[in-house]
Each structure stands twice: as C-alpha cells, then as structure tokens.
Amino acid sequence: MYRIIKTVPRCIFGKGSLDQLDEILKPFRSGPDNGIVFMADDYFRDKPLSGRIPAGKHDMLLWINVDDEPKTSVVDNLRDRILSESGFVPAAVVGIGGGSIMDYAKAVSVMITNSGSSVLYQGLNLAKNPAVFHIGIPTLSGTGAEVSMTAVLTGPEKKLGIKGEFTPFDLVVLDPELIRDAPANQRFYTGMDAYIHNVESLCGTSRNCMSDSYAHQSQVLCREAFLGTGLSREEADEKLMIASWFGGLSIGFSEVGVCHALSYGLSYVLGYHHGIANCIAFNQLEDVYGKDTDDFHRMIEIHKIDIPHNISKGFTDNQLLHMAEVSIKLDHMWKHAYGPEWRNVVSIDKIVGWFRKM
Ligand code: NAD
Ligand code: ZN
C-alpha cells in the first residue's frame, strides 16, 4: 500500500518576497467580514519584521509564544479566540515564524472548520472539513514543517501530528532574508533537522527513488551550507531554505528513524525543542549512522556550536523509562530503521542504553 502525499501547491521563493504578501492577500479581502488572521512568533513583536506584516483593520494579529512546543490546548484556545473575538471565519490564516508557528498555523486553520478539541484529530486523515486557506512564512529553516502534511502537536497523552490532506499550506513564501538574523545555535539546531531527516530517510526500509532523490539533493545543500567554504551567509541561507524544503519532501515519501524516535522521548519528557533534541541524540548515534555522524561532528566544530552532553547524569530512572516508553511506541520510525521485525533488534533496554550515552 503506497501513501498519497499532498504537497504545497503554490510557493514563492526569493529574497524580499515577503513584501509581496499584501498583494497575495488581496483576493482574500473581497468582503467586509473577510479578515485575515496573522499568527506570528512573539520573538518578532519588537523587531522590524512586525512592521512588515500587512494587517488591516478587519484583520487579527496574534503574537504567539513558542517557549514550549505547540500544544493541543493552545491550538484549541487560539481557535476559540479567533472565532469569538473576530466574529468571522477568517478568509485566510498566515503563520510567520519557525517550525512551531508553521505547525500552529496549520493546526489552527484545520481546527477553525472542524469542531471539538484538536486532541481528537491527532492522527491520520481525521479532519472531515477542508481547512481555511493558510499561508506559511518560515523564519527558520530545517524542520520542513513549511512543506509537510503534518502539524506536530503535544497533547495530554502523546506528541502526534494532525496529518492529512487539509493540513499542508496552500501557499508558502520562502524569503531567505527572514532567516538571516537567527542566532548561530538556533540556526544550527533547526538546520540539522533537515540534515538528520535526510540521513534517516536514506537509511531505512521505506526509502525509494522519490525520497532518495529529494534527500540526496537536500544533503548536498546542507553540506554546502554547513561544511562549504567561501559561501556568504546569504548564499548559505538560500541553500538551507531549500534543503529544508527537500528534506521535508523526502521524509514525506519515506520516514524518519532512530534519532527522531529518541528525540521525541527527550522532547515529551524533558521538554527539549525538536532541533536541539535531535542534535543531542544524533551526537551519540555513531553506531547507527556512522560516517554521517562524523560530518555532523565536523559541522559542530566549524560552527562552534554547543550541544548539551552528559545530560543523562540528571535523568531519574523514572524519566529514563518514560522516555524509552514514549520512544518505543513510535512503531513507524523503528520499522523504517530496522524493518518489520524491528522488535528483535530494539528493546526498552537498548533505548535506555542510548539515552544513558547522551
Ligand atoms: P521553533 O519554531 O520552535 O523556534 C525556536 C526558537 O527560535 C524560538 O525561541 C523562536 O522564537 C526563535 N526564532 C524563530 N525564528 C527566529 C529568527 N529568524 N531569529 C531568531 N529567533 C527565531 O524552532 P524550529 O526548530 O523551527 O521548529 C521546531 C518545531 O517544529 C517543533 O515544535 C517540532 O515539533 C516542529 N516540527 C514540525 C515538523 C512538521 O513536519 N510539521 C517537522 C519537524 C519539526
Ligand atoms: Zn525532524
């Protein structure tokens, strides 16, 4: 059984393309009630970017805090607030920020037209009604959230995406200038998500010509962006932005693997953000990903990045077990990494062993 992948149908790419947003939104402003909801990372509230968001008097501009990764409870509150305060179903939702905001914008646009809590929709194709038109404008590159079919959410019971044909953005604005000022560590953690997506996509049983092709090209771009010499930051940012896009497409047609399964455990139990959690895990996965971890270590050195290590000293036995339990439930990732008989290779003890190395 092959899966059907829905990708983003419209994309604009280029330096300064954010300035076309007002023009892009014109067709959505046809009636007096057709306001637009802008959901922007509150990091930008006092930055020049805030002055470039074309919010008019019928629109709603929501500044969203992403200190915690996206939660189902926050999605539900945002949806309720939009519907009660604005009094309209918005003509479009625009998300401006990193992967967390991409996921909030995708989830909220689905939940505006589907009743009940977003917890009910964590899974595949559970939404019944098409989402409000939604536009993604990434300010960090690596997660591929701008192109994926998933809005990853942490709920009371699990970290699992709202995934389906209504989730992907209808349009994405890829403006490499928006990632230019990201701090070195954050740029690296998020950028490595793309690198790790490719490594994992290429090393597993679900790989195929489509996923390999995207992953290979994304890997070339990641290596140029992080290992290349003589590139300006501007050139590197363009490559990274496209690496993120291709990496996201690659795992759409394939799957992530061991690093992501472990990283979900770290995020769920200890609250580490996705990018840094991946880096902490990948840093200790030489036994699984060999040469690709060597390149990763070189990138860390070149960019003088801090990757937390020896964090396992602070883990309690309960935390270790909880992380391993969260991780082992990610059947699809383990199956990709080790095949249908993965349970012969991977056990709670083995996973605890990996966590103890971190
Ligand atoms: P993020 O969106 O969580 O942001 C990390 C930090 O960077 C935040 O403090 C944010 O305010 C800040 N930030 C954002 N843009 C900035 C900029 N230009 N300059 C300075 N600071 C900036 O980071 P992320 O790594 O892009 O996203 C991680 C999230 O993406 C996680 O919630 C993860 O679950 C999700 N994710 C989703 C998918 C998907 O397919 N939907 C795939 C991978 C990861
Ligand atoms: Zn990832």
XYZ file of C-alpha atoms and ligand atoms in Angstrom:
403
model
C 0.000 0.000 0.000
C 1.557 3.306 -1.076
C 0.709 6.541 0.670
C -0.709 9.551 -1.100
C 1.374 12.657 -0.478
C -0.131 16.084 -0.809
C 2.406 18.821 -1.267
C 2.180 22.600 -1.162
C 0.628 23.756 -4.453
C 1.962 27.336 -4.518
C 5.352 28.623 -3.468
C 7.210 31.891 -3.873
C 10.968 31.840 -3.391
C 13.347 34.757 -3.284
C 14.982 37.458 -1.199
C 12.434 40.075 -0.187
C 9.432 38.013 -1.323
C 7.719 38.819 1.994
C 6.952 42.235 0.503
C 4.538 40.551 -1.921
C 2.339 39.328 0.930
C -0.117 42.243 0.748
C -0.607 41.609 -2.974
C -1.013 37.874 -2.368
C -3.725 38.553 0.197
C -5.785 40.933 -1.970
C -8.151 38.267 -3.350
C -8.979 37.277 0.243
C -10.163 40.730 1.147
C -13.259 40.696 -1.024
C -15.919 41.401 1.638
C -16.127 43.467 4.827
C -16.030 40.417 7.064
C -13.262 38.596 5.309
C -10.470 39.347 7.733
C -7.100 37.641 7.755
C -5.599 36.094 10.882
C -1.847 36.560 11.222
C -0.125 34.259 13.696
C 3.427 35.433 14.303
C 6.192 34.323 16.663
C 6.262 36.837 19.523
C 10.054 36.978 19.158
C 9.348 39.416 16.293
C 6.941 41.660 18.215
C 9.548 44.394 18.703
C 11.620 43.594 15.598
C 11.463 45.301 12.180
C 9.560 42.317 10.763
C 6.500 43.329 12.808
C 6.190 46.497 10.706
C 6.134 44.435 7.504
C 3.064 42.361 8.430
C 0.240 43.838 6.313
C -2.521 43.572 8.939
C -5.521 45.801 8.203
C -8.384 46.928 10.433
C -10.543 43.845 9.779
C -7.624 41.526 10.470
C -6.353 39.909 13.645
C -2.672 39.808 14.548
C -1.844 37.189 17.176
C 1.624 37.110 18.727
C 2.354 33.542 19.775
C 4.909 32.402 22.306
C 6.840 29.256 21.392
C 8.895 28.710 24.547
C 7.040 25.395 24.647
C 6.482 23.368 21.515
C 2.936 23.520 20.078
C 0.272 22.091 22.344
C -3.259 20.909 21.595
C -4.601 23.111 24.440
C -3.065 26.246 22.892
C -4.452 25.360 19.450
C -7.936 24.951 20.940
C -7.705 28.301 22.757
C -6.457 30.110 19.665
C -9.270 28.672 17.537
C -11.900 29.640 20.141
C -10.421 33.111 20.469
C -10.357 33.705 16.719
C -13.966 32.617 16.300
C -15.317 34.531 19.310
C -13.272 37.756 19.129
C -13.290 38.306 15.414
C -16.843 37.097 14.878
C -15.900 35.687 11.486
C -14.386 32.644 9.914
C -11.178 34.166 8.577
C -10.590 34.244 4.845
C -7.006 33.122 5.419
C -4.549 32.278 8.179
C -0.930 33.381 7.817
C 1.797 31.861 10.019
C 5.123 33.693 10.381
C 7.865 32.017 12.404
C 9.838 28.808 12.844
C 8.557 25.236 12.748
C 6.445 25.799 15.865
C 4.483 28.615 14.243
C 4.216 26.654 10.993
C 2.535 23.896 12.986
C 0.287 26.277 14.939
C -0.887 27.937 11.730
C -1.594 24.602 10.038
C -3.382 23.177 13.082
C -5.483 26.284 13.760
C -6.578 26.560 10.133
C -7.812 22.950 10.275
C -9.458 23.397 13.677
C -11.405 26.526 12.648
C -13.531 24.324 10.399
C -13.567 21.142 12.485
C -15.333 21.101 15.852
C -14.118 19.752 19.179
C -10.613 19.585 20.597
C -7.552 19.184 18.395
C -6.744 16.100 20.514
C -9.468 14.329 18.517
C -7.587 14.961 15.291
C -4.097 13.782 16.283
C -3.596 11.056 13.709
C -4.031 10.460 10.004
C -6.894 11.960 7.963
C -9.219 12.529 10.922
C -10.379 16.032 9.941
C -13.635 15.980 7.962
C -13.806 19.540 6.629
C -11.288 21.438 4.490
C -9.188 23.980 6.378
C -9.243 27.741 5.934
C -6.748 28.864 3.251
C -3.387 29.007 5.024
C -0.069 30.551 4.180
C 3.295 29.688 5.754
C 6.224 32.080 6.012
C 9.202 30.391 7.703
C 11.771 32.366 9.679
C 13.961 29.329 10.451
C 14.899 26.531 8.060
C 15.352 22.839 8.684
C 12.178 21.271 10.017
C 10.437 21.023 6.649
C 7.243 21.937 8.534
C 6.597 24.527 5.816
C 6.085 21.746 3.264
C 4.905 18.767 5.300
C 1.436 17.245 5.694
C 1.685 17.339 9.470
C 1.096 19.803 12.281
C 3.012 18.231 15.165
C 1.233 18.761 18.495
C 1.875 17.672 22.049
C -1.352 16.587 23.691
C -2.190 15.258 27.137
C -1.345 11.710 26.024
C 1.025 11.944 23.088
C 3.134 14.022 20.744
C 1.482 13.312 17.408
C 0.587 15.348 14.377
C -2.680 16.326 12.780
C -1.795 14.793 9.462
C -3.860 14.739 6.322
C -4.811 16.327 3.053
C -6.171 19.506 4.706
C -3.034 20.209 6.745
C -0.415 21.369 4.194
C -0.157 25.061 3.454
C -1.973 26.359 0.373
C 0.877 28.754 -0.255
C 4.354 29.257 1.180
C 6.530 32.340 0.975
C 10.200 31.358 1.128
C 12.177 34.524 1.792
C 15.779 33.673 2.791
C 16.222 37.139 4.317
C 13.880 36.102 7.129
C 16.326 33.520 8.477
C 19.355 35.820 8.193
C 19.391 37.018 11.805
C 18.703 33.704 13.515
C 21.282 33.114 16.291
C 24.032 30.627 15.371
C 22.964 27.894 17.790
C 19.280 28.025 16.845
C 20.078 28.171 13.139
C 22.258 25.094 13.555
C 19.803 23.070 15.681
C 16.965 23.693 13.239
C 19.201 23.290 10.177
C 20.390 19.916 11.462
C 16.789 18.737 11.491
C 16.975 18.776 7.683
C 20.357 17.035 7.691
C 19.035 14.327 10.031
C 15.790 13.948 8.051
C 17.926 13.110 5.023
C 20.241 10.703 6.834
C 17.289 8.852 8.323
C 15.261 8.862 5.133
C 18.207 7.352 3.256
C 18.909 4.689 5.916
C 15.771 2.663 6.153
C 13.351 0.244 4.650
C 10.817 2.814 3.360
C 13.340 4.587 1.139
C 12.570 4.758 -2.556
C 13.708 6.635 -5.644
C 11.477 9.642 -4.886
C 12.555 10.057 -1.239
C 16.211 9.336 -2.105
C 16.246 11.995 -4.827
C 14.974 14.714 -2.506
C 17.256 13.558 0.330
C 20.373 13.440 -1.843
C 19.854 16.968 -3.123
C 18.921 18.241 0.323
C 22.082 16.622 1.704
C 24.216 18.358 -0.931
C 22.669 21.691 0.078
C 23.076 21.011 3.829
C 26.734 20.104 3.346
C 27.316 23.241 1.262
C 25.536 25.382 3.856
C 27.350 23.932 6.881
C 30.613 22.464 5.540
C 31.144 24.626 2.464
C 33.894 27.181 2.405
C 33.746 30.561 0.753
C 29.958 30.888 0.857
C 28.452 34.124 2.080
C 25.829 33.826 4.802
C 23.297 34.949 2.207
C 24.219 32.091 -0.152
C 24.234 29.589 2.699
C 20.781 30.726 3.845
C 19.285 30.193 0.399
C 20.708 26.678 0.287
C 19.492 25.919 3.786
C 15.979 27.090 2.973
C 15.761 24.739 0.010
C 17.475 21.928 1.933
C 14.676 22.187 4.485
C 12.018 22.002 1.765
C 13.574 18.988 0.040
C 14.290 17.238 3.349
C 10.638 17.661 4.329
C 9.547 16.196 0.996
C 11.956 13.316 1.378
C 10.554 12.140 4.716
C 7.042 12.625 3.313
C 7.783 9.826 0.875
C 9.936 7.856 3.330
C 10.214 8.113 7.113
C 12.407 9.324 9.950
C 14.299 6.814 12.088
C 16.226 6.154 15.283
C 17.278 9.728 16.049
C 13.742 11.080 15.802
C 12.319 8.226 17.874
C 14.795 9.079 20.662
C 14.363 12.810 20.227
C 10.579 12.528 20.705
C 11.276 10.890 24.086
C 13.571 13.771 25.102
C 11.030 16.373 23.992
C 7.996 14.731 25.553
C 9.509 14.012 28.955
C 12.104 16.771 29.342
C 10.673 19.496 27.083
C 13.687 19.842 24.793
C 12.781 21.519 21.500
C 12.876 19.310 18.436
C 16.076 20.665 16.842
C 18.264 20.553 19.936
C 16.796 17.192 20.997
C 17.744 15.739 17.610
C 21.272 17.117 17.953
C 21.669 15.656 21.458
C 20.552 12.244 20.179
C 22.388 12.287 16.827
C 25.623 13.261 18.593
C 25.627 9.767 20.181
C 24.419 7.655 17.266
C 27.723 6.676 15.593
C 26.702 3.039 15.975
C 23.663 3.636 13.760
C 24.585 6.423 11.350
C 28.389 6.038 11.050
C 30.019 8.489 8.648
C 27.041 10.851 8.717
C 27.719 11.470 12.407
C 31.375 12.273 11.541
C 30.199 15.042 9.213
C 27.806 16.227 11.904
C 30.702 16.468 14.390
C 32.725 18.462 11.838
C 29.813 20.862 11.382
C 29.601 21.345 15.161
C 33.316 22.174 15.257
C 33.259 24.539 12.288
C 30.289 26.484 13.633
C 31.393 26.282 17.296
C 28.015 25.029 18.407
C 27.097 23.984 21.938
C 25.397 20.610 22.017
C 24.421 19.630 25.545
C 26.082 16.383 26.589
C 26.264 14.331 29.768
C 22.673 15.329 30.376
C 21.817 11.743 31.300
C 23.571 12.274 34.644
C 20.492 14.258 35.656
C 17.913 11.689 34.466
C 15.959 9.793 37.114
C 15.183 6.100 36.499
C 11.531 7.028 36.048
C 12.368 9.652 33.430
C 14.574 7.199 31.556
C 11.844 4.616 31.498
C 9.196 7.159 30.488
C 11.398 8.443 27.629
C 12.032 4.893 26.435
C 8.311 4.112 26.555
C 7.458 7.227 24.525
C 10.169 6.296 22.059
C 9.348 2.611 21.585
C 5.741 3.454 20.736
C 6.914 5.129 17.520
C 6.494 1.907 15.637
C 6.647 3.503 12.153
C 10.088 5.005 12.840
C 11.567 1.767 14.178
C 10.015 -0.204 11.351
C 11.633 2.138 8.845
C 15.001 1.889 10.595
C 15.107 -1.878 11.154
C 12.277 -3.451 9.128
C 9.072 -5.186 10.222
C 10.942 -7.389 12.699
C 12.407 -4.361 14.491
C 11.357 -5.700 17.876
C 14.075 -8.350 17.508
C 16.655 -5.540 17.455
C 15.189 -2.771 19.611
C 14.062 -3.141 23.215
C 13.357 -0.802 26.115
C 16.818 -1.709 27.495
C 18.525 -0.821 24.219
C 16.721 2.524 24.087
C 17.612 3.243 27.726
C 21.246 2.454 26.738
C 21.139 5.119 24.005
C 19.648 7.666 26.427
C 22.378 6.871 29.006
C 25.052 7.850 26.439
C 23.560 11.338 25.978
P 10.875 26.995 16.765
O 9.826 27.466 15.834
O 10.440 26.135 17.907
O 11.679 28.253 17.304
C 12.827 28.090 18.120
C 13.249 29.437 18.697
O 13.721 30.294 17.662
C 12.079 30.187 19.330
O 12.575 30.801 20.503
C 11.700 31.231 18.294
O 11.110 32.352 18.888
C 13.037 31.548 17.682
N 13.039 32.067 16.309
C 12.265 31.752 15.243
N 12.672 32.394 14.137
C 13.731 33.162 14.504
C 14.605 34.064 13.807
N 14.510 34.286 12.478
N 15.561 34.696 14.509
C 15.712 34.457 15.840
N 14.944 33.601 16.553
C 13.971 32.955 15.873
O 12.052 26.210 16.004
P 12.079 25.179 14.808
O 13.282 24.355 15.056
O 11.970 25.870 13.501
O 10.768 24.326 14.990
C 10.648 23.283 15.915
C 9.224 22.799 15.876
O 8.944 22.243 14.578
C 8.913 21.714 16.891
O 7.716 22.037 17.538
C 8.751 20.459 16.057
O 7.857 19.534 16.628
C 8.224 21.030 14.758
N 8.481 20.180 13.586
C 7.454 20.003 12.736
C 7.604 19.221 11.613
C 6.449 19.026 10.698
O 6.543 18.300 9.723
N 5.332 19.638 10.956
C 8.843 18.628 11.319
C 9.885 18.840 12.213
C 9.707 19.631 13.346
Zn 12.570 16.492 12.464
